[in-house]
Short mmCIF file of C-alpha atoms and ligand atoms in Angstrom, two decimals:
data_model
loop_
_atom_site.label_atom_id
_atom_site.label_comp_id
_atom_site.label_asym_id
_atom_site.label_seq_id
_atom_site.Cartn_x
_atom_site.Cartn_y
_atom_site.Cartn_z
CA UNK Z 1 -20.03 185.00 -26.34
CA UNK Z 2 -18.60 187.61 -28.67
CA UNK Z 3 -15.50 186.46 -30.59
CA UNK Z 4 -13.56 187.87 -33.56
CA UNK Z 5 -14.35 186.71 -37.06
CA UNK Z 6 -10.68 185.73 -37.35
CA UNK Z 7 -11.13 182.89 -34.84
CA UNK Z 8 -14.28 181.71 -36.59
CA UNK Z 9 -12.67 181.89 -40.05
CA UNK Z 10 -9.58 179.92 -39.00
CA UNK Z 11 -11.79 177.04 -37.92
CA UNK Z 12 -14.21 177.22 -40.85
CA UNK Z 13 -11.82 177.73 -43.77
CA UNK Z 14 -12.39 175.27 -46.63
CA UNK Z 15 -15.00 173.32 -44.65
CA UNK Z 16 -18.07 175.51 -44.17
CA UNK Z 17 -19.17 179.15 -44.30
CA UNK Z 18 -20.48 181.26 -41.45
CA UNK Z 19 -23.80 183.04 -41.91
CA UNK Z 20 -23.62 186.83 -41.56
CA UNK Z 21 -27.12 188.08 -40.83
CA UNK Z 22 -28.23 191.73 -40.67
CA UNK Z 23 -30.35 192.97 -37.81
CA UNK Z 24 -32.39 196.13 -37.28
CA UNK Z 25 -34.60 195.37 -34.30
CA UNK Z 26 -35.28 193.13 -31.32
CA UNK Z 27 -37.48 190.62 -33.17
CA UNK Z 28 -34.77 189.89 -35.75
CA UNK Z 29 -32.18 189.60 -32.98
CA UNK Z 30 -34.23 187.15 -30.92
CA UNK Z 31 -35.08 185.00 -33.97
CA UNK Z 32 -31.43 185.01 -35.06
CA UNK Z 33 -30.04 183.95 -31.68
CA UNK Z 34 -32.73 181.32 -31.22
CA UNK Z 35 -32.14 179.83 -34.69
CA UNK Z 36 -28.36 179.75 -34.24
CA UNK Z 37 -28.44 178.26 -30.75
CA UNK Z 38 -30.98 175.62 -31.82
CA UNK Z 39 -28.84 174.65 -34.81
CA UNK Z 40 -25.59 174.93 -32.77
CA UNK Z 41 -24.05 177.29 -35.32
CA UNK Z 42 -21.57 180.15 -34.90
CA UNK Z 43 -22.76 183.33 -36.63
CA UNK Z 44 -21.95 186.92 -37.46
CA UNK Z 45 -24.44 189.58 -36.50
CA UNK Z 46 -24.10 192.49 -38.88
CA UNK Z 47 -25.20 196.04 -38.47
CA UNK Z 48 -25.33 198.40 -41.46
CA UNK Z 49 -25.06 202.17 -41.26
CA UNK Z 50 -28.80 202.31 -41.97
CA UNK Z 51 -29.50 199.90 -39.10
CA UNK Z 52 -27.36 202.00 -36.73
CA UNK Z 53 -29.48 205.06 -37.43
CA UNK Z 54 -32.90 203.29 -37.69
CA UNK Z 55 -33.44 203.62 -33.95
CA UNK Z 56 -30.05 204.38 -32.48
CA UNK Z 57 -26.76 202.47 -32.54
CA UNK Z 58 -26.88 202.14 -28.73
CA UNK Z 59 -30.29 200.47 -28.92
CA UNK Z 60 -28.93 197.72 -31.18
CA UNK Z 61 -25.83 197.28 -29.03
CA UNK Z 62 -28.01 196.93 -25.92
CA UNK Z 63 -30.27 194.39 -27.61
CA UNK Z 64 -27.24 192.31 -28.60
CA UNK Z 65 -25.77 192.50 -25.07
CA UNK Z 66 -29.13 191.33 -23.70
CA UNK Z 67 -29.33 188.47 -26.22
CA UNK Z 68 -25.81 187.42 -25.23
CA UNK Z 69 -27.06 187.01 -21.64
CA UNK Z 70 -30.31 185.28 -22.64
CA UNK Z 71 -28.47 182.82 -24.93
CA UNK Z 72 -25.21 181.92 -23.10
CA UNK Z 73 -24.43 179.20 -25.66
CA UNK Z 74 -24.34 181.61 -28.62
CA UNK Z 75 -20.93 182.20 -30.22
CA UNK Z 76 -20.88 185.17 -32.56
CA UNK Z 77 -19.00 188.16 -33.93
CA UNK Z 78 -20.42 191.68 -34.10
CA UNK Z 79 -19.67 193.27 -37.45
CA UNK Z 80 -20.21 196.65 -39.13
CA UNK Z 81 -21.64 195.99 -42.62
CA UNK Z 82 -20.64 198.29 -45.54
CA UNK Z 83 -19.05 200.98 -43.40
CA UNK Z 84 -17.47 204.16 -44.66
CA UNK Z 85 -14.25 205.32 -43.01
CA UNK Z 86 -15.95 207.36 -40.28
CA UNK Z 87 -18.40 204.60 -39.35
CA UNK Z 88 -15.47 202.17 -39.09
CA UNK Z 89 -13.58 204.47 -36.69
CA UNK Z 90 -16.74 204.95 -34.63
CA UNK Z 91 -17.24 201.17 -34.29
CA UNK Z 92 -13.54 200.52 -33.59
CA UNK Z 93 -13.57 203.17 -30.83
CA UNK Z 94 -16.80 201.81 -29.33
CA UNK Z 95 -15.02 198.66 -28.15
CA UNK Z 96 -18.16 196.64 -28.91
CA UNK Z 97 -17.58 195.53 -32.50
CA UNK Z 98 -15.21 192.62 -33.12
CA UNK Z 99 -15.10 193.30 -36.84
CA UNK Z 100 -15.71 196.12 -39.34
CA UNK Z 101 -16.18 196.27 -43.09
CA UNK Z 102 -14.72 199.22 -44.93
CA UNK Z 103 -16.47 199.51 -48.28
CA UNK Z 104 -14.45 201.74 -50.58
CA UNK Z 105 -15.08 199.46 -53.57
CA UNK Z 106 -16.49 202.40 -55.53
CA UNK Z 107 -13.13 204.21 -55.33
CA UNK Z 108 -10.14 203.63 -57.62
CA UNK Z 109 -7.93 200.64 -56.82
CA UNK Z 110 -5.23 202.81 -55.21
CA UNK Z 111 -7.71 204.92 -53.24
CA UNK Z 112 -9.51 201.76 -52.04
CA UNK Z 113 -6.10 200.49 -50.85
CA UNK Z 114 -5.24 203.76 -49.09
CA UNK Z 115 -8.59 203.96 -47.25
CA UNK Z 116 -8.58 200.27 -46.33
CA UNK Z 117 -5.00 200.52 -45.01
CA UNK Z 118 -5.90 203.45 -42.73
CA UNK Z 119 -8.84 201.49 -41.31
CA UNK Z 120 -6.75 198.31 -40.90
CA UNK Z 121 -4.09 200.23 -38.94
CA UNK Z 122 -6.69 201.78 -36.61
CA UNK Z 123 -8.58 198.51 -36.18
CA UNK Z 124 -5.61 196.23 -35.56
CA UNK Z 125 -4.32 198.60 -32.89
CA UNK Z 126 -7.53 197.77 -30.98
CA UNK Z 127 -7.73 194.06 -31.81
CA UNK Z 128 -10.58 194.55 -34.30
CA UNK Z 129 -10.48 192.69 -37.63
CA UNK Z 130 -11.29 194.22 -41.02
CA UNK Z 131 -13.16 193.11 -44.14
CA UNK Z 132 -12.82 195.13 -47.33
CA UNK Z 133 -14.35 194.82 -50.79
CA UNK Z 134 -12.73 194.68 -54.20
CA UNK Z 135 -14.80 194.64 -57.38
CA UNK Z 136 -18.39 195.78 -57.49
CA UNK Z 137 -21.60 193.90 -56.99
CA UNK Z 138 -24.68 194.82 -59.00
CA UNK Z 139 -27.69 196.27 -57.18
CA UNK Z 140 -27.93 199.14 -54.75
CA UNK Z 141 -26.14 199.63 -51.44
CA UNK Z 142 -26.40 202.56 -49.07
CA UNK Z 143 -23.80 204.78 -50.66
CA UNK Z 144 -22.82 202.71 -53.68
CA UNK Z 145 -25.14 202.54 -56.70
CA UNK Z 146 -23.97 200.26 -59.47
CA UNK Z 147 -25.89 199.21 -62.53
CA UNK Z 148 -25.97 195.42 -62.81
CA UNK Z 149 -24.66 195.62 -66.34
CA UNK Z 150 -21.58 197.53 -65.15
CA UNK Z 151 -20.88 195.32 -62.16
CA UNK Z 152 -17.21 194.54 -62.08
CA UNK Z 153 -16.06 191.13 -60.95
CA UNK Z 154 -13.00 190.90 -58.70
CA UNK Z 155 -9.71 190.55 -60.54
CA UNK Z 156 -7.66 187.71 -58.93
CA UNK Z 157 -4.28 189.43 -59.53
CA UNK Z 158 -5.56 192.66 -58.01
CA UNK Z 159 -7.04 190.72 -55.08
CA UNK Z 160 -3.60 189.39 -54.14
CA UNK Z 161 -1.97 192.81 -54.43
CA UNK Z 162 -4.84 194.40 -52.47
CA UNK Z 163 -4.48 191.98 -49.55
CA UNK Z 164 -0.70 192.33 -49.46
CA UNK Z 165 -0.73 196.13 -49.53
CA UNK Z 166 -3.55 196.62 -47.00
CA UNK Z 167 -3.04 193.82 -44.47
CA UNK Z 168 -6.82 193.31 -44.48
CA UNK Z 169 -8.18 190.17 -42.74
CA UNK Z 170 -10.84 189.09 -45.24
CA UNK Z 171 -11.95 190.14 -48.71
CA UNK Z 172 -15.44 190.54 -50.14
CA UNK Z 173 -15.29 189.49 -53.79
CA UNK Z 174 -17.70 190.23 -56.62
CA UNK Z 175 -18.41 186.88 -58.27
CA UNK Z 176 -21.82 187.48 -59.82
CA UNK Z 177 -24.14 188.16 -56.89
CA UNK Z 178 -25.91 191.43 -56.13
CA UNK Z 179 -27.81 192.88 -53.18
CA UNK Z 180 -31.58 192.76 -52.85
CA UNK Z 181 -34.38 190.53 -54.11
CA UNK Z 182 -33.80 190.93 -57.86
CA UNK Z 183 -30.40 189.40 -58.47
CA UNK Z 184 -30.65 187.71 -61.84
CA UNK Z 185 -32.79 188.47 -64.86
CA UNK Z 186 -32.00 185.09 -66.42
CA UNK Z 187 -30.60 181.96 -64.80
CA UNK Z 188 -28.37 182.58 -61.82
CA UNK Z 189 -24.66 182.44 -62.55
CA UNK Z 190 -22.18 182.38 -59.70
CA UNK Z 191 -18.70 182.71 -61.20
CA UNK Z 192 -16.95 179.78 -59.54
CA UNK Z 193 -14.20 180.08 -62.16
CA UNK Z 194 -13.33 183.57 -60.85
CA UNK Z 195 -13.63 182.44 -57.22
CA UNK Z 196 -11.32 179.50 -57.84
CA UNK Z 197 -8.71 181.81 -59.42
CA UNK Z 198 -8.92 184.16 -56.43
CA UNK Z 199 -8.37 181.23 -54.08
CA UNK Z 200 -5.31 180.14 -56.08
CA UNK Z 201 -3.88 183.65 -55.73
CA UNK Z 202 -4.78 183.84 -52.02
CA UNK Z 203 -4.56 180.29 -50.63
CA UNK Z 204 -5.96 179.99 -47.10
CA UNK Z 205 -7.23 183.57 -47.08
CA UNK Z 206 -10.88 184.08 -45.98
CA UNK Z 207 -13.18 185.34 -48.73
CA UNK Z 208 -16.65 186.86 -48.28
CA UNK Z 209 -19.73 186.55 -50.47
CA UNK Z 210 -22.19 189.44 -50.26
CA UNK Z 211 -25.64 189.47 -51.85
CA UNK Z 212 -26.26 185.82 -51.00
CA UNK Z 213 -29.96 185.70 -50.17
CA UNK Z 214 -31.71 182.86 -51.96
CA UNK Z 215 -35.06 184.68 -52.29
CA UNK Z 216 -37.10 181.45 -51.86
CA UNK Z 217 -39.78 181.29 -54.52
CA UNK Z 218 -42.30 179.87 -52.05
CA UNK Z 219 -41.78 182.96 -49.90
CA UNK Z 220 -42.23 185.30 -52.88
CA UNK Z 221 -45.42 183.48 -53.94
CA UNK Z 222 -46.90 183.72 -50.44
CA UNK Z 223 -46.06 187.44 -50.25
CA UNK Z 224 -47.67 188.09 -53.63
CA UNK Z 225 -50.72 186.00 -52.73
CA UNK Z 226 -51.16 188.12 -49.60
CA UNK Z 227 -51.14 191.40 -51.56
CA UNK Z 228 -47.44 191.90 -52.32
CA UNK Z 229 -45.96 192.73 -55.70
CA UNK Z 230 -42.52 191.15 -56.03
CA UNK Z 231 -42.46 190.21 -59.69
CA UNK Z 232 -39.34 188.45 -60.99
CA UNK Z 233 -37.61 188.27 -57.61
CA UNK Z 234 -34.73 185.78 -57.76
CA UNK Z 235 -31.74 184.86 -55.59
CA UNK Z 236 -28.68 182.65 -55.18
CA UNK Z 237 -29.10 178.86 -55.14
CA UNK Z 238 -28.14 178.03 -51.56
CA UNK Z 239 -27.18 174.48 -52.53
CA UNK Z 240 -24.03 176.16 -53.91
CA UNK Z 241 -22.90 177.52 -50.54
CA UNK Z 242 -20.84 174.45 -49.70
CA UNK Z 243 -18.98 174.61 -53.02
CA UNK Z 244 -18.23 178.28 -52.35
CA UNK Z 245 -16.95 177.33 -48.88
CA UNK Z 246 -14.57 174.76 -50.37
CA UNK Z 247 -13.20 177.56 -52.56
CA UNK Z 248 -12.36 179.77 -49.57
CA UNK Z 249 -15.62 181.60 -48.83
CA UNK Z 250 -15.91 181.69 -45.03
CA UNK Z 251 -18.61 184.39 -44.62
CA UNK Z 252 -21.89 184.51 -46.51
CA UNK Z 253 -24.07 187.63 -46.14
CA UNK Z 254 -27.84 187.27 -45.90
CA UNK Z 255 -30.24 190.14 -45.28
CA UNK Z 256 -32.96 190.24 -47.94
CA UNK Z 257 -34.26 186.74 -47.08
CA UNK Z 258 -34.95 187.88 -43.51
CA UNK Z 259 -36.90 190.87 -44.82
CA UNK Z 260 -38.96 188.49 -46.96
CA UNK Z 261 -39.83 186.36 -43.92
CA UNK Z 262 -40.90 189.55 -42.10
CA UNK Z 263 -43.03 190.71 -45.05
CA UNK Z 264 -44.70 187.31 -45.56
CA UNK Z 265 -45.55 186.90 -41.87
CA UNK Z 266 -47.04 190.39 -41.50
CA UNK Z 267 -48.94 190.40 -44.81
CA UNK Z 268 -50.48 186.98 -44.10
CA UNK Z 269 -51.22 187.79 -40.47
CA UNK Z 270 -53.12 190.99 -41.14
CA UNK Z 271 -54.93 189.49 -44.15
CA UNK Z 272 -56.15 186.65 -41.94
CA UNK Z 273 -56.90 188.94 -38.97
CA UNK Z 274 -58.19 192.20 -40.48
CA UNK Z 275 -59.76 193.14 -37.16
CA UNK Z 276 -56.41 193.00 -35.33
CA UNK Z 277 -54.01 195.89 -34.75
CA UNK Z 278 -51.70 194.45 -32.09
CA UNK Z 279 -48.03 194.22 -33.09
CA UNK Z 280 -47.18 191.37 -30.72
CA UNK Z 281 -49.05 188.41 -32.28
CA UNK Z 282 -47.38 188.78 -35.72
CA UNK Z 283 -44.11 189.68 -33.94
CA UNK Z 284 -44.20 186.34 -32.13
CA UNK Z 285 -44.91 184.46 -35.36
CA UNK Z 286 -42.04 186.33 -37.03
CA UNK Z 287 -39.52 185.44 -34.29
CA UNK Z 288 -40.45 181.74 -34.54
CA UNK Z 289 -40.42 181.71 -38.35
CA UNK Z 290 -37.14 183.63 -38.52
CA UNK Z 291 -35.51 181.20 -36.08
CA UNK Z 292 -36.66 178.32 -38.32
CA UNK Z 293 -35.32 180.08 -41.41
CA UNK Z 294 -31.93 180.74 -39.76
CA UNK Z 295 -31.55 177.15 -38.52
CA UNK Z 296 -32.27 175.85 -42.02
CA UNK Z 297 -29.84 178.34 -43.60
CA UNK Z 298 -27.10 177.25 -41.20
CA UNK Z 299 -27.59 173.66 -42.41
CA UNK Z 300 -27.05 174.84 -45.99
CA UNK Z 301 -23.92 176.78 -44.95
CA UNK Z 302 -22.51 173.77 -43.12
CA UNK Z 303 -22.14 175.86 -39.94
CA UNK Z 304 -24.89 173.97 -38.08
CA UNK Z 305 -23.55 171.64 -35.40
CA UNK Z 306 -20.09 173.30 -35.26
CA UNK Z 307 -20.41 174.90 -31.79
CA UNK Z 308 -19.02 171.93 -29.77
CA UNK Z 309 -15.90 171.86 -32.01
CA UNK Z 310 -15.44 175.64 -31.77
CA UNK Z 311 -15.78 175.56 -27.98
CA UNK Z 312 -12.76 173.20 -27.78
CA UNK Z 313 -10.60 175.84 -29.48
CA UNK Z 314 -11.92 178.79 -27.50
CA UNK Z 315 -10.89 177.33 -24.15
O1 G3H M 471 -25.85 195.15 -48.17
C1 G3H M 471 -26.67 195.81 -47.55
C2 G3H M 471 -27.45 195.16 -46.48
O2 G3H M 471 -28.48 194.39 -47.02
C3 G3H M 471 -27.94 196.19 -45.50
O3 G3H M 471 -29.01 196.90 -46.00
O4 G3H M 471 -28.19 199.23 -45.78
O5 G3H M 471 -30.64 198.75 -46.05
O6 G3H M 471 -29.46 198.19 -43.90
P1 G3H M 471 -29.35 198.37 -45.39
P1 13P M 472 -28.71 190.15 -49.70
O1 13P M 472 -29.37 191.39 -50.19
O2 13P M 472 -28.58 189.13 -50.79
O3 13P M 472 -29.37 189.59 -48.51
O4 13P M 472 -27.20 190.53 -49.30
C1 13P M 472 -26.93 191.07 -48.02
C2 13P M 472 -25.55 191.63 -47.90
O5 13P M 472 -24.68 191.42 -48.72
C3 13P M 472 -25.28 192.45 -46.71
O6 13P M 472 -24.01 193.00 -46.73
ZN1 ZN M 473 -23.35 193.48 -48.74
#
């Protein structure tokens, strides 16, 4: 069942965070739904601009509609990840997305506000909720390239003003994470001090943490052993998710970890079966392994086991 993130955030706030997982194809979708249904967790399925053009946006929408039928117990929101203004309008008009992210974090504060406000007005008129970003993560996104050294953390005073002036429904904050598999050169440092200040300025308001893959070292080692070259890959310690949730983070974005599962499964499979060239055997292993990964991640987020409680409120 597709719901808005607003409903999910109201129920989760301060208690647990909801996993927001990116998808690009049918195997990721099936693994994601299976893992979330098995762990009885609500989730957010996110589609980036790159994912929308990988095959075609209608292909992904059709896959999700099919998964919704195959897994009637799934409760999820469909979200545009890192949209520009045009992509947001396209998703709002489509009637399929329950939530969009406008990412104008690379613009000036006032321009970010102006763009976000236009998207909020268009989205709310159609019952779609909006996430926006303030501050800049390190790493590389589709249309935003930021050197890690120049990454700007979210200013708590600005965060309050931004939310008040835009009417946005949730805010992605930069608190030390970055996208991709190479997040920290030294020890990881999530800035809980900054997060706590933001929460004080915006009590009860849902915050979002991007760049939250944990880049499991066991996964990296297996990939490298099977011919990969991911030297120095490092991620966020997922034992810190629950602390982030207590400080107002209700949505935690995870994409890279899923790509690592895909890479490990396919590298190992073809190393062990050099004579094989069929895509289905490793595809099946991937779907099972991804479901396992998702179920485990939902435990760490605290979202596992929440479906019965959520169902009471959706009636
Ligand atoms: O934050 C970006 C997400 O990981 C999506 O990545 O733009 O390569 O689809 P993508
Ligand atoms: P990761 O690269 O850490 O998985 O972050 C994903 C993300 O923030 C998607 O918006
Ligand atoms: Zn992101």
